[in-house]
Structure formats: C-alpha cells, structure tokens
XYZ file of C-alpha atoms in Angstrom:
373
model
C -41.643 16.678 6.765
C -40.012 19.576 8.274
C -36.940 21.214 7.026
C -35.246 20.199 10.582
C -36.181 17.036 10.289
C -34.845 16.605 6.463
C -31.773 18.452 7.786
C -31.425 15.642 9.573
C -32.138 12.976 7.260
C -29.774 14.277 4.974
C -27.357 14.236 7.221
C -27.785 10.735 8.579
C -27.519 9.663 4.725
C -24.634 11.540 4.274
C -23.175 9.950 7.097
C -23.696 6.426 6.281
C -23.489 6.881 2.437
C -23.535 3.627 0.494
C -20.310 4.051 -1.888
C -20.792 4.635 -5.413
C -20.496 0.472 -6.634
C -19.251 1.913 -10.176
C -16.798 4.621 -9.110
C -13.669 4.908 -10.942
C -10.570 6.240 -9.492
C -9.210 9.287 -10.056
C -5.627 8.857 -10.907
C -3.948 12.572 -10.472
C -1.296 12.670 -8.379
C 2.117 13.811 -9.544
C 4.736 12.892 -9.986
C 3.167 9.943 -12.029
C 0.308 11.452 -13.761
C 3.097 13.304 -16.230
C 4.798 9.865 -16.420
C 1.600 7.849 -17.379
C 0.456 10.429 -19.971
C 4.466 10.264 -21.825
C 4.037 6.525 -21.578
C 0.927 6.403 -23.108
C 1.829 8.625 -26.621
C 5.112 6.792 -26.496
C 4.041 3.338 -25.988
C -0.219 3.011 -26.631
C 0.147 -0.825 -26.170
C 0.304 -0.191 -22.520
C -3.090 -0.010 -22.638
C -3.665 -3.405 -23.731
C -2.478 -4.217 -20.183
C -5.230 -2.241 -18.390
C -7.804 -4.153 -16.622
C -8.376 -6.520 -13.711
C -7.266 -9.648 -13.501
C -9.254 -12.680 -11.641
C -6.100 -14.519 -10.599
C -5.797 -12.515 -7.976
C -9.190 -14.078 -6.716
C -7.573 -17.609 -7.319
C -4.400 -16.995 -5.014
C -5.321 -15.117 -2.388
C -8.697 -17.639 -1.652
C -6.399 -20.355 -1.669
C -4.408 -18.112 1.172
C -7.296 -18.257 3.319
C -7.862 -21.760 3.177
C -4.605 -22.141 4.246
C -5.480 -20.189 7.066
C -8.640 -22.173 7.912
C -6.677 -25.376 7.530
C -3.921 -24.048 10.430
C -6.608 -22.464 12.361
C -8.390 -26.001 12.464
C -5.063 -27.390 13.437
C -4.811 -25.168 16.550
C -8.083 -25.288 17.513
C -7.593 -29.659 17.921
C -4.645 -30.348 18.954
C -3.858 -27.235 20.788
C 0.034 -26.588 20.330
C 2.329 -25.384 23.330
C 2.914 -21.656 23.218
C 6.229 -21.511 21.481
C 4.820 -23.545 18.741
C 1.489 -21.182 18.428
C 3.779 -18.135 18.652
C 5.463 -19.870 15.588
C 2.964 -20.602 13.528
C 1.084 -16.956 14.269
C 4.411 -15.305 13.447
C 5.660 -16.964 10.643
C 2.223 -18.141 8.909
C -0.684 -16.155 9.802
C 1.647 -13.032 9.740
C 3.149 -13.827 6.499
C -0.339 -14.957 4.902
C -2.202 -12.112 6.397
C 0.372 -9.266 5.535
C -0.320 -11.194 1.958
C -4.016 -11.206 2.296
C -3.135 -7.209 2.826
C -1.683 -6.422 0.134
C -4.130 -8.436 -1.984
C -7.149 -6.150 -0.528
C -4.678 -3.483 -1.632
C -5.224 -4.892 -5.250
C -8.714 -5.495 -4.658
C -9.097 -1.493 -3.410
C -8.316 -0.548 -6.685
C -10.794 -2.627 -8.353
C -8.285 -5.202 -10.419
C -10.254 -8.449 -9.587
C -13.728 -7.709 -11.101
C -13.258 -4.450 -12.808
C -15.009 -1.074 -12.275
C -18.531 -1.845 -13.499
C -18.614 -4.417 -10.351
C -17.942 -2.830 -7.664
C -20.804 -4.585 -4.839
C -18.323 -7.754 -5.714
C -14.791 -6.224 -5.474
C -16.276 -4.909 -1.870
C -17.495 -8.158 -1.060
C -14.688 -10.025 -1.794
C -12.086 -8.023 0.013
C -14.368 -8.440 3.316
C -14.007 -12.282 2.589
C -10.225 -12.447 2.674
C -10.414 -10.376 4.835
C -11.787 -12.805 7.483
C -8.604 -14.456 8.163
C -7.135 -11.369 9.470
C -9.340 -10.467 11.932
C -9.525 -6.631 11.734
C -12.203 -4.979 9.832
C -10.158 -3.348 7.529
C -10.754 -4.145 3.853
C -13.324 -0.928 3.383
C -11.991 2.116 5.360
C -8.713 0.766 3.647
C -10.104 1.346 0.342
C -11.582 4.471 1.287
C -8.593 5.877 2.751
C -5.955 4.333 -0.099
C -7.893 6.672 -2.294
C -6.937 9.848 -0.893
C -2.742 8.636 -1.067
C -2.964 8.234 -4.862
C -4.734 11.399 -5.275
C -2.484 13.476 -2.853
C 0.902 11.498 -2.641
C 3.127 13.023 -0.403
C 0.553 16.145 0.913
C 0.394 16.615 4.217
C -3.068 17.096 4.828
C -4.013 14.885 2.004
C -2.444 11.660 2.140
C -3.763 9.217 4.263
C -0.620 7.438 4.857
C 1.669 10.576 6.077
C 3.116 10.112 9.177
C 1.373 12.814 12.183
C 3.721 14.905 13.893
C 3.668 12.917 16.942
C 5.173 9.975 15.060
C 8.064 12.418 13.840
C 8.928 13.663 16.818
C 8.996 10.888 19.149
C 10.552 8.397 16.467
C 14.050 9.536 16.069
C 16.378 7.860 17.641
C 17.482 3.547 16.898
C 15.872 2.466 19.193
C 12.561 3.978 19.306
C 12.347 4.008 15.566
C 12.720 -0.043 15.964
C 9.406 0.444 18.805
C 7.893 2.704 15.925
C 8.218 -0.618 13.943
C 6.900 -2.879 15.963
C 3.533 -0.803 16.834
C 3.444 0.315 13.024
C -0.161 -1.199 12.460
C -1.752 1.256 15.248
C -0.620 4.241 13.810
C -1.254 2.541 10.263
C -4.794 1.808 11.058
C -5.567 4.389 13.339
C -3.450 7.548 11.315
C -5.793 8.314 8.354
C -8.836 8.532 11.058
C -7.130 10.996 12.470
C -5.097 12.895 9.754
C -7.875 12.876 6.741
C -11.243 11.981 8.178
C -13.935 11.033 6.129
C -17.462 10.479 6.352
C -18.184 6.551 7.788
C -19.917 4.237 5.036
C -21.976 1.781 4.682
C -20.230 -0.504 3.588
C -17.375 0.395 6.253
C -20.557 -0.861 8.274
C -20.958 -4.458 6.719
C -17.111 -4.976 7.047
C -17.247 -4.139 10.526
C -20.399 -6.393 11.538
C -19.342 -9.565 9.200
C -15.890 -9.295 10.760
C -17.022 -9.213 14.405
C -20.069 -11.962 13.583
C -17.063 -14.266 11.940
C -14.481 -13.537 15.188
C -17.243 -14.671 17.813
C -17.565 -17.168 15.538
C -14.172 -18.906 15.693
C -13.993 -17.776 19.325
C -17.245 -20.145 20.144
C -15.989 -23.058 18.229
C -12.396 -22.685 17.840
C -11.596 -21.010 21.126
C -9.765 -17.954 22.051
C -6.091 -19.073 20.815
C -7.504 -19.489 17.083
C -9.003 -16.627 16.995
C -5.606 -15.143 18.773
C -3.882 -17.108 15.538
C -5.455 -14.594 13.154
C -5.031 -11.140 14.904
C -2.136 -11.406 16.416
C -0.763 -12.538 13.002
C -1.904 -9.763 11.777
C -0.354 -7.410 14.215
C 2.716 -9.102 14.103
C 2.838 -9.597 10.339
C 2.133 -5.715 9.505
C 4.879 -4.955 12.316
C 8.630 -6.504 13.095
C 8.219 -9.096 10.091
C 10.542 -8.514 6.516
C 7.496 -7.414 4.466
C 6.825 -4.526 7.013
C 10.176 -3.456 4.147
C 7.679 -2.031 1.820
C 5.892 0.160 3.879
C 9.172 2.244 4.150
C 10.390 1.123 0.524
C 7.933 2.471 -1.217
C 7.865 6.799 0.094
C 10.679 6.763 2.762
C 13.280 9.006 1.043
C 16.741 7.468 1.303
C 19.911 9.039 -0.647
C 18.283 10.148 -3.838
C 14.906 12.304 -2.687
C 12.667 10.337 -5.043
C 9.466 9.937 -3.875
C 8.441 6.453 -4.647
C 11.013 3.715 -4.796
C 10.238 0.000 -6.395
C 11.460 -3.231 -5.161
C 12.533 -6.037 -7.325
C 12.809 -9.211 -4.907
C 11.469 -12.125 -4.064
C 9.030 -11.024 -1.933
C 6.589 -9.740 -4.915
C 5.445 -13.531 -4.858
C 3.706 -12.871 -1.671
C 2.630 -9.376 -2.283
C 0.878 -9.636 -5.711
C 4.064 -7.292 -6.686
C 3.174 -4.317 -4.945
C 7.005 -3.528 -4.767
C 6.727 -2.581 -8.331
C 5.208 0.688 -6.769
C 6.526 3.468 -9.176
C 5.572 1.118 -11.841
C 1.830 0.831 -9.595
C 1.523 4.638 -9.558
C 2.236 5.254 -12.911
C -0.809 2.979 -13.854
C -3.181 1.740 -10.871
C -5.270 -0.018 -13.173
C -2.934 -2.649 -14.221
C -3.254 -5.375 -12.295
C 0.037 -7.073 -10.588
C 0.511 -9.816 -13.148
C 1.360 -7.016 -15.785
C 2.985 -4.857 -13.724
C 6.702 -6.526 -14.890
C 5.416 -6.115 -18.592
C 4.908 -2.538 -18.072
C 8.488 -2.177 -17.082
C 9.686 -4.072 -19.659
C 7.757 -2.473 -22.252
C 8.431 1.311 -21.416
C 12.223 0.445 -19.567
C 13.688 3.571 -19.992
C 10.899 5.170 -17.691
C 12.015 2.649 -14.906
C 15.374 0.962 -15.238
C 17.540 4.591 -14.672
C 15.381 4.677 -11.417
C 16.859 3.158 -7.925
C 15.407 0.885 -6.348
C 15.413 -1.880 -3.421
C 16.268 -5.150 -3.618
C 16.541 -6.396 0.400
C 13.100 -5.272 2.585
C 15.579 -6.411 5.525
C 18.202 -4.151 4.333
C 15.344 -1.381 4.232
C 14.278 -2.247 7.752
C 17.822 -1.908 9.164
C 18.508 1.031 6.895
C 15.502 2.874 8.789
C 16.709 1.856 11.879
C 20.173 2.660 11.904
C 20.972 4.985 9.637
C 20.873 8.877 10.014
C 18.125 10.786 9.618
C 15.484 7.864 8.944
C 12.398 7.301 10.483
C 9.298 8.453 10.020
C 10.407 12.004 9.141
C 11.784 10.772 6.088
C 8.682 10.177 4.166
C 8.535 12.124 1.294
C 6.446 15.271 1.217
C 5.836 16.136 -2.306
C 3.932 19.378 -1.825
C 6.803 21.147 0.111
C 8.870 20.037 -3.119
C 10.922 17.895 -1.108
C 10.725 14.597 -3.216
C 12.035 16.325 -6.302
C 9.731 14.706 -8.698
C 11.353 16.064 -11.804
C 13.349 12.921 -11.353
C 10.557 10.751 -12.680
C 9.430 13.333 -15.730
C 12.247 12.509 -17.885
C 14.840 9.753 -18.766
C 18.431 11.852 -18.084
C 20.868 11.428 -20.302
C 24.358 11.845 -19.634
C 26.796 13.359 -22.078
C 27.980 10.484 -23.270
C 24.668 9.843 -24.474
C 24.051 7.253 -21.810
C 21.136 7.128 -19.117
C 22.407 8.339 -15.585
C 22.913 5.300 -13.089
C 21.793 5.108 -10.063
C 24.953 6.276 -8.297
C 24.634 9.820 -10.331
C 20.864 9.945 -9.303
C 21.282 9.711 -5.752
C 23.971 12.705 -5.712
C 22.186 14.920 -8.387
C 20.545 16.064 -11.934
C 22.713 14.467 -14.702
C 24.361 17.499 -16.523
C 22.388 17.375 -19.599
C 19.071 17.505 -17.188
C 21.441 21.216 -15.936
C 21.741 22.602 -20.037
C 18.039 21.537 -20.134
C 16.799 23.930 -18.159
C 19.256 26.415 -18.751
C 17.928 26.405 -22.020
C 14.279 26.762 -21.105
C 15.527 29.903 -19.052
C 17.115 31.333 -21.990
C-alpha cells in the first residue's frame, strides 16, 4: 500500500470512527468539579449513589408505546386538523421533549453503565424513533463537550453563536428565538464545535430514516407528521422548553447553573436538578433528590426555579434576557465562587437567596481579605 493511499485510509477511519463502547466521561468542568471533590471527603456515602439505573429503560419504553398507540390512532381514524394539531402539541410534544431528556440520561451512560456502551447507544436510537430526528448520537457526542467546557465559548456545544445574540434582543423576537429554538439547538454545535462524524452517528441516521419511510408507507404522511412536528413543537413554544433557559441563562444572581424543583421533573427524569446533575453526572435521576438531601448545605443556599412558565416569560420580557444571557464561565462572568463554598452570614446563618442575588455574604468579603493578608 502506498503512503497516499494509507493517508487516506486513515483518514476515512478517522472520519467515520466507531466510538469507544467503554468510554467514560470526563467530568472536569468548573464550577462543579471543586464542588464534587468537597462533597465527596465530606460526605463518601455519595458514592453509594453512583451508577445507572434501569428504570429509566422501564419509563421511557413505556413513553414510546404510548406514542405507537396514538400514532395507530391517527393513522385509522384520521382526526380533523385541530384535533391532530392537539394531540401533536400536547402529546407527542410533551412525550418526545420527555423521550429527550431521557436520551439525555442515556448520553451519560445511567441505563446500562459504562462497561456497555454498544447497548446504551442502541437504546437511545430506539426511543429515539418516536421523535423522528436522528438525534440520540451526535447528541451524545456533542453533550460531552458542555460538561467538559461549561460556559466556554468555543467549547461548549450549547453556547449560543453570535448571530443568535445579536438578532435576539428585543420581546418579540426573543419569543421567535423560542419558537425556532430546536434549529439552532440541533444545528448550533455543528457549527460552533465540530467534530469528526461517527459511526454510530451513521446507524442513528439510517435506522431513523428506514423507521420514518416506514410509518410514512403504512401510517401515512400525518403520523409520521405526529412525531416530528411534536418534536419541533415540543423542544420549542411548549413549558418544558423552561429548562433550556433554567438551567445556564443568568438571571439576578450570575450563577451559572440554576436547578428547578417542580413538577415537571416527573417528565424529565429530573434533569431540573441540574447543579445537583453537574456536580455528579453519574448519578442517575432517581438519586439525584438524595444527593441534595444528603449534602443540603451544598444546594439549599442556592436559587433556584420553581415555574418553567415563569422562566419562559422572564426571558421574554424582562431586560437584558435572551440568548446573551447565557453564562460564559471563561470570561468569569458566572462568578462560580458562588458554588465553592456554603456562605455564612454573621449571624452564623447561610445567606438566602435574596443576599445571593445582590452579592458575596460579608463573611465570604473577611474571607478573602484574609487570604490577601
């Protein structure tokens, strides 16, 4: 073989790369990474809550069925348009932005643990299916680079580009910027952080288009309309769309992540416990309230979010939201000596919320006057 023509084999490999199916995650993004290593010498029973959990697997199958079962419904008795538009709005958008943030939980390998990672792939391209988009893998791929460069602009996937910045700052086109939110969120890390295509990015692709003409030849066009537009309106104007902009979008206090306590955690495998999720990826959403119980001095001082409506209209209407907003840790604008400590106030109390949002408690001030001294 000549060396051109191994120059291009390698690169042809290189291109289509089969991921690593044992790869673990590498967890070093700050502000968390100080937070998980206190927690851990403070409280070493938090790692009795490491580790996938197959519940997941339980729920979020069940969630396709469901899907299957109103997508059979369509397909026979063929609903007027105001009752599709229903149903694709407040079902498949609902169940799909679900089915999203379970692939989220799959990404991170908290169904069948790190040693199997062929069936953690597998399985998010199965629910998957329901959504209609291939995007389980690059997902994956791309969530990756967020946790390992939160908040740096040419690291993390999930930054807003400058065109999204600029055009999105007034009401109303920051409600638009909602509404077309999942094409910049598919189509943004492509663009911002590209990495090589995979394999298995590949097989997701080709099992989601061979499924699609699938339902298209024996459902017809309006089922198969039932799953992506569900998708596009459930990642878009629909209340979990919230936690997108809960999680980085820096309100009052300039704290990088942000954690919501609601309801909604039922239908997003608690992915609104998201400091609590950075702190420790690897504990699967069932523990995640545990973990907050367990170490609640790291957590309970913190603000957080308790309406994903009130977030939406917050981002809307209020000054200087929008996509500018997200936090942008390596230009030390997220102030993530928030998270490295518990404050205390003088009183010997831990700061609330309302003293958070304006500034360092003064014993956080004689702190590091003292370390100057």
């Amino acid at each position: 073989m000549t060396s051109e023509s191994w120059s291009f084999f390698r690169g042809v490999t290189y291109l289509f790369r089969m991921e690593n199916d044992e790869d673990e995650w590498s967890y070093d993004e700050e502000p968390h990474v100080s937070r998980r290593k206190e927690i851990l010498s403070k409280y070493p029973e938090v790692k009795n809550l490491m580790g996938p959990d197959i519940k997941l697997a339980y729920f979020s199958s069940f969630e396709v069925f469901l899907q299957f079962i109103v997508a059979v419904y369509i397909s026979i008795y063929q609903p007027p348009f105001l009752i599709w538009l229903f149903l694709t709005y407040a079902i498949s958008g609902t169940l799909n932005h679900s089915l999203g943030c379970a692939i989220h939980e799959v990404g991170h390998n908290l169904v069948f643990g790190h040693k199997y990672g062929k069936a953690n792939r597998l399985y998010s391209i199965f629910i998957n299916l329901p959504m209609g988009l291939p995007i389980a893998i690059s997902y994956r791929k791309y969530h990756q680079t967020h946790h390992r460069w939160l908040g740096h602009e040419n690291g993390d996937a999930d930054m807003p580009l400058n065109l999204e910045v600029k055009l999105f700052t007034h009401p109303i086109s920051r409600f638009i910027w909602i509404i077309i939110h999942p094409l910049f969120y598919a189509f943004r890390p492509f663009i911002k952080h590209p990495l090589p295509l995979t394999l298995w990015e590949i097989i997701n692709f080709f099992i989601q288009i061979i499924f699609d003409l699938f339902i298209w030849y024996y459902f017809g066009i309006w089922t198969l309309n039932y799953f992506i537009i569900g998708t596009l309106l459930g990642l878009g104007l629909h209340p979990l769309t919230g936690h997108f902009i809960s999680e980085h979008y820096l309100f009052i206090d300039q704290q990088a992540t942000h954690s919501y306590y609601g309801i909604a955690n039922y239908l997003m495998y608690n992915l609104g416990y998201h400091v609590e999720h950075h702190d420790f990826p690897y504990i699967a959403y069932t523990k995640l309230p545990k973990l907050k119980e367990i170490a609640s001095e790291y957590y309970d001082h913190l603000p957080y979010h308790t309406s994903l409506c009130k977030v939406l209209w917050d981002f809307v209407f209020k000054p200087n939201n929008g996509p500018q907003a997200h936090c942008v840790t390596s230009q030390d604008l997220s102030k993530p000596e928030i998270y490295n400590h518990q404050p205390i106030s003088s009183n010997g109390l831990k700061c609330t919320r309302e003293l958070l949002k304006i500034s360092e408690c003064e014993q956080c001030k004689k702190e590091k006057i003292k370390k100057k001294e």
